[in-house]
Short mmCIF file of N, CA and C and ligand atoms in Angstrom, two decimals:
data_model
loop_
_atom_site.label_atom_id
_atom_site.label_comp_id
_atom_site.label_asym_id
_atom_site.label_seq_id
_atom_site.Cartn_x
_atom_site.Cartn_y
_atom_site.Cartn_z
N MET A 1031 1.00 -1.52 -0.13
CA MET A 1031 -0.07 -0.04 0.17
C MET A 1031 0.86 1.28 -0.18
N LEU A 1032 0.38 2.17 -0.72
CA LEU A 1032 1.14 3.35 -0.95
C LEU A 1032 0.94 4.71 -0.19
N ALA A 1033 2.00 5.16 0.49
CA ALA A 1033 1.30 6.46 1.73
C ALA A 1033 0.44 7.31 0.99
N PRO A 1034 -0.64 7.72 2.61
CA PRO A 1034 -1.68 8.84 1.98
C PRO A 1034 -1.28 9.81 0.51
N PRO A 1035 -0.26 10.31 1.10
CA PRO A 1035 -0.12 11.61 -0.01
C PRO A 1035 0.52 11.29 -0.99
N LEU A 1036 1.28 9.58 -1.17
CA LEU A 1036 1.39 9.57 -2.54
C LEU A 1036 0.28 8.43 -3.75
N GLN A 1037 -0.59 8.44 -3.02
CA GLN A 1037 -1.71 7.50 -3.27
C GLN A 1037 -3.03 8.26 -3.73
N ARG A 1038 -3.01 9.93 -2.95
CA ARG A 1038 -3.45 10.77 -3.39
C ARG A 1038 -3.14 11.39 -4.69
N LEU A 1039 -1.57 11.52 -4.93
CA LEU A 1039 -1.09 12.21 -6.45
C LEU A 1039 -1.40 11.05 -7.42
N VAL A 1040 -1.20 9.57 -7.02
CA VAL A 1040 -1.41 8.37 -8.02
C VAL A 1040 -2.84 8.64 -8.28
N GLY A 1041 -4.24 9.14 -7.45
CA GLY A 1041 -5.44 8.81 -8.19
C GLY A 1041 -5.68 10.48 -8.78
N GLU A 1042 -4.95 11.66 -8.81
CA GLU A 1042 -5.40 13.02 -9.44
C GLU A 1042 -4.83 12.37 -10.65
N LEU A 1043 -3.17 11.87 -11.07
CA LEU A 1043 -3.18 12.06 -12.16
C LEU A 1043 -3.37 10.76 -13.16
N ALA A 1044 -4.40 9.75 -12.29
CA ALA A 1044 -4.87 8.70 -13.15
C ALA A 1044 -6.35 9.12 -13.57
N LYS A 1045 -6.74 10.45 -13.38
CA LYS A 1045 -7.93 10.96 -13.85
C LYS A 1045 -7.36 11.76 -15.45
N LEU A 1046 -5.84 11.97 -15.49
CA LEU A 1046 -5.93 12.27 -16.97
C LEU A 1046 -6.10 11.55 -17.90
N PRO A 1047 -6.59 12.01 -18.91
CA PRO A 1047 -6.91 11.24 -20.40
C PRO A 1047 -5.39 10.21 -20.72
N GLY A 1048 -5.92 9.29 -21.03
CA GLY A 1048 -4.81 8.04 -21.55
C GLY A 1048 -3.94 7.46 -20.17
N ILE A 1049 -3.77 7.85 -18.77
CA ILE A 1049 -3.12 7.85 -17.88
C ILE A 1049 -4.10 6.36 -17.38
N GLY A 1050 -3.12 5.47 -17.66
CA GLY A 1050 -4.26 4.04 -15.98
C GLY A 1050 -3.50 4.46 -15.36
N GLN A 1051 -3.60 3.34 -14.10
CA GLN A 1051 -3.13 3.31 -12.28
C GLN A 1051 -1.46 2.75 -12.59
N ARG A 1052 -1.33 2.31 -13.28
CA ARG A 1052 0.21 2.13 -13.79
C ARG A 1052 0.79 2.84 -14.17
N THR A 1053 0.78 4.25 -14.96
CA THR A 1053 1.27 5.16 -15.26
C THR A 1053 1.20 6.20 -14.22
N ALA A 1054 0.19 6.44 -13.60
CA ALA A 1054 0.01 6.87 -13.23
C ALA A 1054 1.10 6.62 -11.50
N GLN A 1055 0.91 5.25 -11.05
CA GLN A 1055 2.21 5.39 -10.35
C GLN A 1055 3.36 5.63 -11.10
N ARG A 1056 3.65 5.48 -12.31
CA ARG A 1056 5.13 5.72 -12.21
C ARG A 1056 5.12 7.25 -12.28
N LEU A 1057 4.47 7.86 -12.91
CA LEU A 1057 4.68 9.28 -13.06
C LEU A 1057 4.69 9.90 -11.40
N ALA A 1058 4.08 9.59 -10.51
CA ALA A 1058 3.90 9.66 -9.12
C ALA A 1058 5.41 9.72 -8.24
N PHE A 1059 5.86 8.47 -8.74
CA PHE A 1059 6.85 7.94 -8.26
C PHE A 1059 8.36 9.03 -8.81
N HIS A 1060 7.94 9.37 -10.22
CA HIS A 1060 8.92 10.15 -10.68
C HIS A 1060 9.12 11.58 -10.44
N ILE A 1061 8.27 11.82 -9.82
CA ILE A 1061 7.77 13.02 -9.18
C ILE A 1061 8.11 13.20 -7.61
N LEU A 1062 8.07 12.03 -7.41
CA LEU A 1062 8.96 12.15 -5.80
C LEU A 1062 10.21 12.15 -6.31
N ARG A 1063 10.73 11.96 -6.88
CA ARG A 1063 12.19 11.64 -7.00
C ARG A 1063 12.55 12.79 -7.52
N THR A 1064 12.09 13.62 -8.08
CA THR A 1064 12.68 14.71 -8.82
C THR A 1064 12.62 15.74 -7.11
N SER A 1065 13.21 17.05 -8.44
CA SER A 1065 13.81 18.18 -7.15
C SER A 1065 12.53 18.88 -6.74
N GLY A 1066 12.80 19.35 -5.42
CA GLY A 1066 11.85 19.90 -4.91
C GLY A 1066 11.20 21.39 -5.67
N GLU A 1067 12.09 21.72 -6.19
CA GLU A 1067 12.47 22.45 -7.18
C GLU A 1067 11.28 22.52 -8.69
N ASP A 1068 11.33 21.67 -9.38
CA ASP A 1068 10.73 20.66 -10.37
C ASP A 1068 9.50 20.51 -10.12
N ALA A 1069 9.64 19.58 -8.74
CA ALA A 1069 8.36 19.58 -8.42
C ALA A 1069 6.63 20.95 -8.38
N ALA A 1070 7.80 21.45 -7.71
CA ALA A 1070 7.02 23.26 -7.27
C ALA A 1070 6.77 23.36 -8.72
N ALA A 1071 7.62 23.38 -9.84
CA ALA A 1071 6.86 23.88 -10.95
C ALA A 1071 5.89 23.68 -11.76
N LEU A 1072 6.12 22.31 -11.42
CA LEU A 1072 4.97 21.59 -11.93
C LEU A 1072 3.27 21.90 -11.62
N ALA A 1073 3.39 21.84 -10.28
CA ALA A 1073 2.22 22.71 -9.42
C ALA A 1073 1.75 23.94 -9.67
N GLU A 1074 3.01 24.66 -10.15
CA GLU A 1074 2.74 26.33 -10.47
C GLU A 1074 1.88 26.21 -11.54
N ALA A 1075 2.70 25.53 -12.83
CA ALA A 1075 2.26 25.23 -14.11
C ALA A 1075 0.60 24.67 -13.47
N ILE A 1076 0.34 24.21 -13.17
CA ILE A 1076 -1.56 23.23 -13.38
C ILE A 1076 -1.99 24.46 -12.73
N ARG A 1077 -1.67 25.10 -11.53
CA ARG A 1077 -2.10 26.28 -11.05
C ARG A 1077 -2.09 27.41 -11.89
N ASP A 1078 -1.15 28.09 -12.65
CA ASP A 1078 -1.25 28.72 -13.32
C ASP A 1078 -2.13 28.82 -14.61
N VAL A 1079 -2.26 28.09 -15.19
CA VAL A 1079 -2.92 27.24 -16.09
C VAL A 1079 -4.57 27.54 -15.70
N LYS A 1080 -4.93 27.44 -14.64
CA LYS A 1080 -6.42 27.52 -14.60
C LYS A 1080 -6.72 28.64 -14.07
N GLU A 1081 -5.48 29.82 -13.49
CA GLU A 1081 -5.76 31.02 -12.85
C GLU A 1081 -5.84 31.97 -13.89
N LYS A 1082 -4.49 32.09 -15.25
CA LYS A 1082 -4.45 33.33 -15.85
C LYS A 1082 -4.83 32.78 -17.41
N ILE A 1083 -5.31 31.43 -17.78
CA ILE A 1083 -5.81 31.64 -18.97
C ILE A 1083 -7.69 31.66 -19.41
N THR A 1084 -7.78 32.49 -20.12
CA THR A 1084 -8.90 32.45 -19.90
C THR A 1084 -9.79 32.24 -22.01
N LEU A 1085 -10.88 32.75 -22.04
CA LEU A 1085 -11.30 32.31 -23.87
C LEU A 1085 -11.48 33.80 -23.72
N CYS A 1086 -11.01 34.13 -25.13
CA CYS A 1086 -10.55 35.17 -26.33
C CYS A 1086 -12.33 35.96 -26.57
N GLU A 1087 -12.64 37.43 -25.79
CA GLU A 1087 -13.93 37.82 -25.93
C GLU A 1087 -14.16 37.61 -27.34
N VAL A 1088 -13.11 37.88 -28.59
CA VAL A 1088 -13.29 37.66 -30.03
C VAL A 1088 -14.13 36.12 -30.29
N CYS A 1089 -13.34 35.07 -30.13
CA CYS A 1089 -13.26 34.41 -31.09
C CYS A 1089 -12.67 33.20 -30.29
N PHE A 1090 -13.25 32.95 -28.78
CA PHE A 1090 -12.84 31.80 -28.08
C PHE A 1090 -11.64 30.95 -27.78
N ASN A 1091 -11.10 31.27 -28.51
CA ASN A 1091 -9.60 30.48 -28.82
C ASN A 1091 -8.97 30.81 -27.11
N LEU A 1092 -7.77 30.16 -26.56
CA LEU A 1092 -7.44 30.48 -25.55
C LEU A 1092 -6.35 31.80 -25.77
N ALA A 1093 -6.72 32.44 -24.35
CA ALA A 1093 -6.29 33.63 -24.14
C ALA A 1093 -5.78 34.34 -22.95
N GLU A 1094 -4.29 34.86 -22.89
CA GLU A 1094 -4.37 35.19 -21.26
C GLU A 1094 -4.20 36.70 -21.84
N GLY A 1095 -5.54 36.86 -21.05
CA GLY A 1095 -6.43 38.57 -21.21
C GLY A 1095 -7.39 38.61 -22.15
N PRO A 1096 -8.24 39.77 -22.22
CA PRO A 1096 -9.41 39.40 -23.26
C PRO A 1096 -9.48 39.03 -24.34
N ARG A 1097 -7.82 39.59 -25.44
CA ARG A 1097 -7.86 38.85 -26.25
C ARG A 1097 -7.11 37.88 -27.10
N CYS A 1098 -6.89 36.94 -27.54
CA CYS A 1098 -5.92 35.91 -28.43
C CYS A 1098 -4.95 36.34 -28.96
N GLN A 1099 -3.85 36.11 -29.14
CA GLN A 1099 -2.72 36.56 -29.93
C GLN A 1099 -2.94 36.45 -31.22
N VAL A 1100 -4.28 35.74 -31.65
CA VAL A 1100 -4.27 35.76 -33.13
C VAL A 1100 -4.99 37.35 -33.64
N CYS A 1101 -6.07 37.03 -32.65
CA CYS A 1101 -7.05 38.48 -32.25
C CYS A 1101 -6.14 40.15 -32.91
N LEU A 1102 -5.43 40.04 -31.89
CA LEU A 1102 -4.24 40.40 -31.22
C LEU A 1102 -3.59 41.79 -32.42
N ASP A 1103 -3.16 40.50 -33.20
CA ASP A 1103 -2.41 40.46 -34.44
C ASP A 1103 -3.04 40.99 -35.80
N GLU A 1104 -2.59 42.47 -35.70
CA GLU A 1104 -3.07 43.00 -36.80
C GLU A 1104 -3.00 42.82 -38.28
N ARG A 1105 -2.19 41.83 -38.36
CA ARG A 1105 -1.64 41.93 -39.82
C ARG A 1105 -2.49 40.29 -40.10
N ARG A 1106 -3.31 39.29 -39.15
CA ARG A 1106 -4.32 38.78 -39.65
C ARG A 1106 -5.37 39.46 -40.20
N ASP A 1107 -5.72 38.59 -41.08
CA ASP A 1107 -6.59 38.94 -42.47
C ASP A 1107 -8.14 38.76 -41.77
N ALA A 1108 -8.71 39.89 -40.44
CA ALA A 1108 -9.92 40.02 -40.06
C ALA A 1108 -11.51 39.65 -41.45
N GLU A 1109 -10.60 39.44 -42.27
CA GLU A 1109 -11.93 38.89 -43.26
C GLU A 1109 -12.08 37.93 -43.73
N ILE A 1110 -11.39 36.80 -43.12
CA ILE A 1110 -11.56 35.79 -43.36
C ILE A 1110 -11.72 34.50 -41.70
N ILE A 1111 -12.08 33.72 -41.55
CA ILE A 1111 -12.74 33.25 -40.32
C ILE A 1111 -12.63 31.38 -40.19
N CYS A 1112 -11.47 31.07 -39.88
CA CYS A 1112 -11.46 29.49 -39.81
C CYS A 1112 -12.27 29.33 -38.52
N VAL A 1113 -13.30 28.07 -39.00
CA VAL A 1113 -14.58 27.73 -37.88
C VAL A 1113 -13.88 26.42 -36.98
N VAL A 1114 -13.42 26.47 -35.97
CA VAL A 1114 -12.90 25.05 -35.32
C VAL A 1114 -14.00 24.80 -34.11
N GLU A 1115 -13.95 23.44 -33.98
CA GLU A 1115 -14.43 23.06 -32.66
C GLU A 1115 -13.93 23.05 -31.69
N GLU A 1116 -12.31 22.96 -31.22
CA GLU A 1116 -11.93 23.36 -30.36
C GLU A 1116 -10.37 24.29 -30.28
N ALA A 1117 -9.86 24.55 -29.37
CA ALA A 1117 -8.99 25.60 -29.06
C ALA A 1117 -7.59 24.99 -29.45
N GLY A 1118 -7.82 23.00 -29.17
CA GLY A 1118 -6.56 22.31 -29.52
C GLY A 1118 -6.47 22.42 -31.08
N ASP A 1119 -7.20 22.92 -31.83
CA ASP A 1119 -7.33 22.52 -33.35
C ASP A 1119 -6.85 23.75 -33.81
N VAL A 1120 -6.44 24.70 -33.20
CA VAL A 1120 -5.89 25.94 -33.88
C VAL A 1120 -4.45 26.00 -33.81
N ILE A 1121 -4.08 24.76 -33.30
CA ILE A 1121 -2.52 24.66 -33.43
C ILE A 1121 -1.84 23.89 -34.56
N PRO A 1122 -2.39 23.09 -34.42
CA PRO A 1122 -2.04 22.30 -36.03
C PRO A 1122 -2.06 23.19 -37.27
N ILE A 1123 -3.13 23.79 -36.80
CA ILE A 1123 -3.26 25.00 -38.51
C ILE A 1123 -2.24 25.83 -38.38
N GLU A 1124 -1.87 27.04 -37.22
CA GLU A 1124 -1.09 27.07 -37.36
C GLU A 1124 0.18 26.71 -37.56
N ARG A 1125 0.30 25.63 -37.46
CA ARG A 1125 1.97 24.52 -37.45
C ARG A 1125 2.08 24.72 -39.20
N THR A 1126 0.85 25.15 -39.68
CA THR A 1126 0.92 24.54 -41.19
C THR A 1126 1.16 26.04 -42.08
N HIS A 1127 0.96 27.20 -41.14
CA HIS A 1127 1.69 28.29 -41.83
C HIS A 1127 1.17 28.88 -43.19
N GLU A 1128 -0.10 28.04 -44.14
CA GLU A 1128 -1.03 28.10 -44.70
C GLU A 1128 -2.04 29.01 -44.59
N TYR A 1129 -2.14 29.40 -43.16
CA TYR A 1129 -3.70 30.14 -42.94
C TYR A 1129 -3.10 31.60 -42.39
N ARG A 1130 -3.57 32.57 -42.58
CA ARG A 1130 -3.02 34.20 -42.23
C ARG A 1130 -4.51 34.85 -41.35
N GLY A 1131 -5.70 33.93 -41.71
CA GLY A 1131 -7.00 34.72 -41.35
C GLY A 1131 -7.14 34.64 -40.05
N ARG A 1132 -8.12 35.22 -39.68
CA ARG A 1132 -9.05 34.43 -37.65
C ARG A 1132 -9.31 33.15 -37.32
N TYR A 1133 -9.83 33.01 -35.80
CA TYR A 1133 -10.62 31.87 -36.10
C TYR A 1133 -11.66 32.09 -35.33
N HIS A 1134 -12.04 31.02 -34.95
CA HIS A 1134 -13.87 30.91 -34.21
C HIS A 1134 -14.21 29.55 -33.65
N VAL A 1135 -13.81 29.40 -32.46
CA VAL A 1135 -14.13 28.91 -31.66
C VAL A 1135 -15.21 28.31 -31.28
N LEU A 1136 -15.72 27.15 -31.64
CA LEU A 1136 -17.33 26.53 -31.30
C LEU A 1136 -17.51 25.66 -29.71
N GLY A 1137 -16.48 25.39 -29.15
CA GLY A 1137 -16.56 25.20 -28.06
C GLY A 1137 -17.38 23.75 -28.59
N GLY A 1138 -16.51 22.80 -29.46
CA GLY A 1138 -17.48 21.35 -29.28
C GLY A 1138 -17.85 21.61 -30.53
N ALA A 1139 -19.16 20.20 -30.84
CA ALA A 1139 -19.36 19.95 -32.14
C ALA A 1139 -20.99 19.24 -31.95
N LEU A 1140 -21.82 19.52 -33.08
CA LEU A 1140 -23.22 19.38 -32.88
C LEU A 1140 -23.17 17.67 -32.78
N SER A 1141 -23.95 17.56 -31.51
CA SER A 1141 -23.79 15.50 -31.41
C SER A 1141 -25.83 15.68 -30.31
N PRO A 1142 -26.46 15.39 -31.03
CA PRO A 1142 -27.93 15.43 -30.53
C PRO A 1142 -28.11 14.37 -30.08
N ILE A 1143 -27.09 13.07 -29.68
CA ILE A 1143 -27.17 11.87 -28.68
C ILE A 1143 -26.68 12.39 -27.92
N ASP A 1144 -25.56 13.20 -27.69
CA ASP A 1144 -24.86 13.45 -26.57
C ASP A 1144 -25.63 14.67 -25.90
N GLY A 1145 -26.75 15.22 -26.59
CA GLY A 1145 -27.28 15.95 -26.42
C GLY A 1145 -26.89 17.75 -26.38
N VAL A 1146 -25.79 17.52 -27.28
CA VAL A 1146 -25.00 19.08 -28.20
C VAL A 1146 -25.72 19.73 -28.87
N GLU A 1147 -26.33 20.91 -28.97
CA GLU A 1147 -27.28 21.92 -29.93
C GLU A 1147 -27.03 22.61 -29.84
N PRO A 1148 -27.32 23.18 -31.17
CA PRO A 1148 -26.73 25.18 -31.49
C PRO A 1148 -26.43 25.63 -30.49
N GLU A 1149 -27.61 25.67 -29.70
CA GLU A 1149 -27.24 26.87 -28.56
C GLU A 1149 -26.17 26.36 -27.60
N ASP A 1150 -25.79 25.16 -27.24
CA ASP A 1150 -24.59 25.07 -26.93
C ASP A 1150 -23.04 25.76 -27.10
N LEU A 1151 -23.23 25.58 -28.09
CA LEU A 1151 -22.40 26.69 -29.51
C LEU A 1151 -21.73 27.68 -29.48
N LYS A 1152 -20.92 28.21 -29.34
CA LYS A 1152 -20.37 29.77 -30.15
C LYS A 1152 -20.81 30.32 -31.31
N LEU A 1153 -22.07 29.68 -31.66
CA LEU A 1153 -22.65 29.83 -33.29
C LEU A 1153 -23.55 31.38 -33.42
N ALA A 1154 -24.10 31.83 -32.28
CA ALA A 1154 -24.59 33.35 -32.30
C ALA A 1154 -24.01 34.28 -33.03
N GLN A 1155 -22.42 33.99 -31.88
CA GLN A 1155 -21.76 34.49 -31.88
C GLN A 1155 -20.93 34.68 -32.69
N LEU A 1156 -20.51 33.46 -33.59
CA LEU A 1156 -20.49 33.67 -35.37
C LEU A 1156 -21.17 34.44 -36.12
N TYR A 1157 -22.66 33.76 -35.96
CA TYR A 1157 -23.28 34.77 -37.21
C TYR A 1157 -23.18 36.18 -36.82
N THR A 1158 -23.12 36.78 -35.99
CA THR A 1158 -22.80 38.33 -35.46
C THR A 1158 -21.09 38.78 -35.76
N ARG A 1159 -20.35 38.14 -35.78
CA ARG A 1159 -18.93 38.47 -36.59
C ARG A 1159 -19.17 38.19 -37.95
N VAL A 1160 -20.16 37.48 -38.52
CA VAL A 1160 -19.95 37.28 -40.27
C VAL A 1160 -20.42 38.32 -40.74
N GLU A 1161 -21.70 39.16 -40.10
CA GLU A 1161 -22.47 40.28 -40.33
C GLU A 1161 -21.52 41.56 -40.50
N ASN A 1162 -20.16 41.34 -40.49
CA ASN A 1162 -19.56 42.47 -39.82
C ASN A 1162 -18.13 42.26 -40.91
N GLY A 1163 -18.24 42.44 -41.92
CA GLY A 1163 -17.24 42.24 -42.92
C GLY A 1163 -16.25 41.24 -43.13
N VAL A 1164 -16.82 40.30 -43.43
CA VAL A 1164 -16.21 39.22 -43.14
C VAL A 1164 -16.43 38.74 -44.38
N ARG A 1165 -15.29 37.88 -45.69
CA ARG A 1165 -15.75 37.73 -46.71
C ARG A 1165 -15.69 36.06 -46.82
N GLU A 1166 -14.85 35.42 -46.42
CA GLU A 1166 -14.66 33.64 -46.52
C GLU A 1166 -15.11 33.56 -45.07
N VAL A 1167 -15.68 32.27 -44.86
CA VAL A 1167 -15.43 31.31 -43.40
C VAL A 1167 -15.75 29.88 -44.34
N ILE A 1168 -14.08 29.38 -43.39
CA ILE A 1168 -13.60 28.47 -43.96
C ILE A 1168 -14.66 27.16 -42.52
N LEU A 1169 -14.39 26.44 -43.04
CA LEU A 1169 -15.57 25.45 -41.38
C LEU A 1169 -14.20 24.21 -41.99
N ALA A 1170 -13.61 24.21 -40.45
CA ALA A 1170 -12.20 23.33 -40.40
C ALA A 1170 -12.78 22.70 -38.79
N THR A 1171 -14.03 21.96 -39.28
CA THR A 1171 -14.57 21.32 -37.96
C THR A 1171 -13.93 19.90 -38.12
N ASN A 1172 -13.78 19.01 -37.26
CA ASN A 1172 -12.99 17.62 -37.67
C ASN A 1172 -13.51 16.62 -38.47
N PRO A 1173 -13.04 15.44 -38.98
CA PRO A 1173 -13.70 14.76 -40.45
C PRO A 1173 -14.80 13.33 -39.26
N THR A 1174 -14.98 13.84 -38.85
CA THR A 1174 -16.10 12.45 -38.10
C THR A 1174 -17.43 13.16 -38.54
N THR A 1175 -18.30 12.02 -37.77
CA THR A 1175 -19.97 12.08 -37.73
C THR A 1175 -20.10 13.78 -37.85
N THR A 1176 -19.82 13.75 -36.22
CA THR A 1176 -20.58 15.17 -35.73
C THR A 1176 -19.98 16.29 -36.01
N GLY A 1177 -18.23 16.55 -36.41
CA GLY A 1177 -17.98 17.22 -37.06
C GLY A 1177 -18.61 18.07 -38.67
N GLU A 1178 -19.10 16.83 -39.16
CA GLU A 1178 -19.66 17.14 -40.32
C GLU A 1178 -21.17 17.70 -40.41
N THR A 1179 -21.67 17.36 -39.28
CA THR A 1179 -22.89 17.22 -39.01
C THR A 1179 -23.00 18.88 -38.58
N THR A 1180 -22.14 18.95 -38.28
CA THR A 1180 -21.57 20.61 -37.56
C THR A 1180 -21.57 21.57 -38.74
N ALA A 1181 -20.77 21.01 -39.55
CA ALA A 1181 -19.92 22.18 -40.76
C ALA A 1181 -21.63 22.22 -41.61
N LEU A 1182 -22.31 21.08 -41.95
CA LEU A 1182 -23.16 21.45 -42.54
C LEU A 1182 -24.48 22.63 -42.31
N HIS A 1183 -24.54 22.13 -40.96
CA HIS A 1183 -25.67 23.07 -40.00
C HIS A 1183 -25.26 24.77 -39.90
N VAL A 1184 -23.48 25.01 -40.13
CA VAL A 1184 -22.85 26.30 -40.34
C VAL A 1184 -23.05 27.31 -41.79
N ALA A 1185 -22.92 25.82 -42.44
CA ALA A 1185 -23.18 26.10 -43.59
C ALA A 1185 -24.72 26.72 -44.48
N ALA A 1186 -25.55 25.61 -43.56
CA ALA A 1186 -26.60 26.45 -43.80
C ALA A 1186 -27.32 27.24 -43.21
N ALA A 1187 -27.59 27.45 -42.47
CA ALA A 1187 -27.14 28.70 -41.36
C ALA A 1187 -26.44 30.59 -41.87
N LEU A 1188 -25.60 29.93 -42.61
CA LEU A 1188 -24.17 30.97 -43.14
C LEU A 1188 -25.30 31.53 -44.57
N HIS A 1189 -25.60 30.66 -45.13
CA HIS A 1189 -26.17 30.87 -46.66
C HIS A 1189 -27.59 32.10 -46.38
N GLN A 1190 -28.24 31.29 -45.72
CA GLN A 1190 -29.73 32.67 -45.18
C GLN A 1190 -29.05 33.48 -44.61
N ARG A 1191 -28.51 33.68 -43.70
CA ARG A 1191 -28.23 34.54 -43.05
C ARG A 1191 -27.12 35.77 -43.87
N ALA A 1192 -26.04 35.46 -44.39
CA ALA A 1192 -25.08 36.49 -45.12
C ALA A 1192 -24.82 35.28 -46.20
N PRO A 1193 -25.67 35.43 -47.56
CA PRO A 1193 -25.54 35.35 -48.47
C PRO A 1193 -24.14 35.55 -49.52
N ASP A 1194 -23.72 36.41 -49.07
CA ASP A 1194 -22.95 36.97 -49.67
C ASP A 1194 -21.21 36.79 -49.48
N VAL A 1195 -21.24 35.75 -48.21
CA VAL A 1195 -20.28 35.26 -47.43
C VAL A 1195 -19.65 33.69 -48.62
N THR A 1196 -18.75 33.72 -48.78
CA THR A 1196 -18.32 32.43 -49.16
C THR A 1196 -17.92 31.23 -47.89
N VAL A 1197 -18.45 30.55 -48.46
CA VAL A 1197 -18.02 29.04 -46.67
C VAL A 1197 -17.80 27.98 -47.75
N THR A 1198 -16.67 27.63 -47.43
CA THR A 1198 -15.64 26.72 -48.16
C THR A 1198 -15.48 25.26 -46.60
N ARG A 1199 -15.14 24.64 -46.80
CA ARG A 1199 -14.97 23.39 -46.46
C ARG A 1199 -13.05 22.58 -46.59
N LEU A 1200 -12.38 22.21 -45.75
CA LEU A 1200 -10.80 21.83 -46.03
C LEU A 1200 -11.46 20.92 -47.76
N ALA A 1201 -10.38 20.70 -47.97
CA ALA A 1201 -10.37 19.66 -49.04
C ALA A 1201 -10.18 17.83 -48.12
N SER A 1202 -10.86 17.32 -49.15
CA SER A 1202 -10.63 15.64 -48.01
C SER A 1202 -9.33 15.29 -48.18
N GLY A 1203 -8.65 14.15 -47.99
CA GLY A 1203 -7.82 13.68 -47.80
C GLY A 1203 -7.08 13.85 -46.21
N LEU A 1204 -7.65 13.88 -45.56
CA LEU A 1204 -7.27 14.41 -43.78
C LEU A 1204 -7.95 12.43 -43.38
N PRO A 1205 -7.84 12.53 -42.44
CA PRO A 1205 -7.89 10.89 -42.12
C PRO A 1205 -9.11 10.84 -41.53
N VAL A 1206 -10.37 10.63 -42.18
CA VAL A 1206 -11.56 10.13 -41.35
C VAL A 1206 -11.80 9.45 -40.34
N GLY A 1207 -12.75 9.82 -39.27
CA GLY A 1207 -12.48 9.89 -37.87
C GLY A 1207 -11.70 9.90 -37.65
N GLY A 1208 -10.93 10.76 -37.89
CA GLY A 1208 -9.51 11.15 -36.93
C GLY A 1208 -10.15 12.92 -36.51
N ASP A 1209 -9.21 13.22 -35.86
CA ASP A 1209 -9.17 14.67 -35.20
C ASP A 1209 -7.64 15.32 -35.74
N LEU A 1210 -8.71 16.86 -36.21
CA LEU A 1210 -7.97 17.71 -36.63
C LEU A 1210 -6.18 17.65 -36.46
N GLU A 1211 -6.44 17.88 -34.83
CA GLU A 1211 -4.64 17.76 -33.90
C GLU A 1211 -4.08 16.24 -34.26
N TYR A 1212 -4.54 15.40 -35.06
CA TYR A 1212 -3.74 14.49 -35.23
C TYR A 1212 -3.48 14.41 -36.46
N ALA A 1213 -3.66 15.42 -37.20
CA ALA A 1213 -3.58 15.53 -38.88
C ALA A 1213 -1.94 16.19 -38.84
N ASP A 1214 -0.62 15.55 -39.52
CA ASP A 1214 0.25 16.12 -40.50
C ASP A 1214 -0.11 17.80 -40.95
N GLU A 1215 1.15 18.11 -40.74
CA GLU A 1215 1.29 19.59 -41.64
C GLU A 1215 1.00 19.57 -42.77
N VAL A 1216 1.93 18.84 -43.65
CA VAL A 1216 1.76 18.92 -45.07
C VAL A 1216 0.10 18.26 -45.71
N THR A 1217 -0.53 17.78 -44.76
CA THR A 1217 -2.30 17.23 -45.05
C THR A 1217 -3.12 18.14 -44.83
N LEU A 1218 -2.56 18.76 -43.99
CA LEU A 1218 -3.60 19.25 -43.31
C LEU A 1218 -3.24 21.11 -44.08
N GLY A 1219 -2.04 21.45 -44.24
CA GLY A 1219 -1.58 22.15 -44.97
C GLY A 1219 -2.66 22.48 -46.69
N ARG A 1220 -2.27 20.76 -47.20
CA ARG A 1220 -3.28 20.66 -48.63
C ARG A 1220 -4.13 20.89 -48.14
N ALA A 1221 -5.43 20.52 -47.40
CA ALA A 1221 -6.60 20.80 -47.02
C ALA A 1221 -7.12 21.62 -47.24
N PHE A 1222 -6.22 22.64 -46.24
CA PHE A 1222 -6.17 24.64 -46.55
C PHE A 1222 -6.23 24.90 -47.67
N THR A 1223 -5.49 24.65 -48.78
CA THR A 1223 -5.01 25.29 -49.99
C THR A 1223 -6.38 24.26 -51.17
N GLY A 1224 -6.67 23.66 -50.58
CA GLY A 1224 -7.77 22.79 -51.76
C GLY A 1224 -8.97 23.08 -50.94
N ARG A 1225 -9.03 23.76 -50.08
CA ARG A 1225 -10.85 23.81 -49.95
C ARG A 1225 -11.71 24.55 -50.51
N ARG A 1226 -12.96 23.95 -50.60
CA ARG A 1226 -14.01 24.14 -51.73
C ARG A 1226 -15.36 24.80 -51.47
N ALA A 1227 -15.98 25.43 -51.95
CA ALA A 1227 -16.85 26.24 -51.45
C ALA A 1227 -18.55 25.14 -51.05
N VAL A 1228 -18.76 25.19 -50.12
CA VAL A 1228 -20.21 24.35 -50.10
C VAL A 1228 -21.19 24.90 -49.93
ZN1 ZN B 2674 -9.02 35.77 -30.31
#
C-alpha cells in the first residue's frame, strides 16, 4: 500500500486522459524522486493555467487577457474566419503556415445523441461576427460524423444569414474519423489550400 499523500497523487494523475493506474504510479514515483524545485514548478504551472488562461472575447480561442494572440495581431486578415471545434485545433492549423486569417472556436460539435444542440456552441457569436465585413468562412471542423453534421448546419445557417459570404470546407484527404489535432502539417496544409465552396 502507498502512503496516503502518494496515493492521492496517483489518484489525481489517473484521472488524466490516457493515463491508467500503472502510468499514474510511475509518474507519481517520478515526481517523488524529482527535485523540490521541479515538483513545485509543475504544481505552479498547473495552478497558473487555471488562473491565467481565459477565453478570447472575440473568437473563444485560449487567451491570457481579454483577447488571444491571433485577434491581437493586426496583420491577420479579419475578413476570413476559420471555424474549429476546440481551441486545440488552432495549433495544428497554425503549424501549417498556410493560414493568415482569424479563428472562431465553437467549443464542441453538434451531437444530438450527447445532447449538444446549436445553442450549446458559440454559433450566435459566429453569425454576429460574419455580419461585420467577413468575406470567407472556412469550416475546419473534424472529419468525423459530428464534425460533418456541424459543418452542414453552419453552412446552411450562413447561406441564409449572409448569402454574400463564401463558405468553404477543407479538402478531403484528412484521415476520416480522426481529429484535426492528429493530422500532419503537410496533409492539413494541402486541405487548406484545396478548400472548396460548400
Ligand atoms: Zn481571439
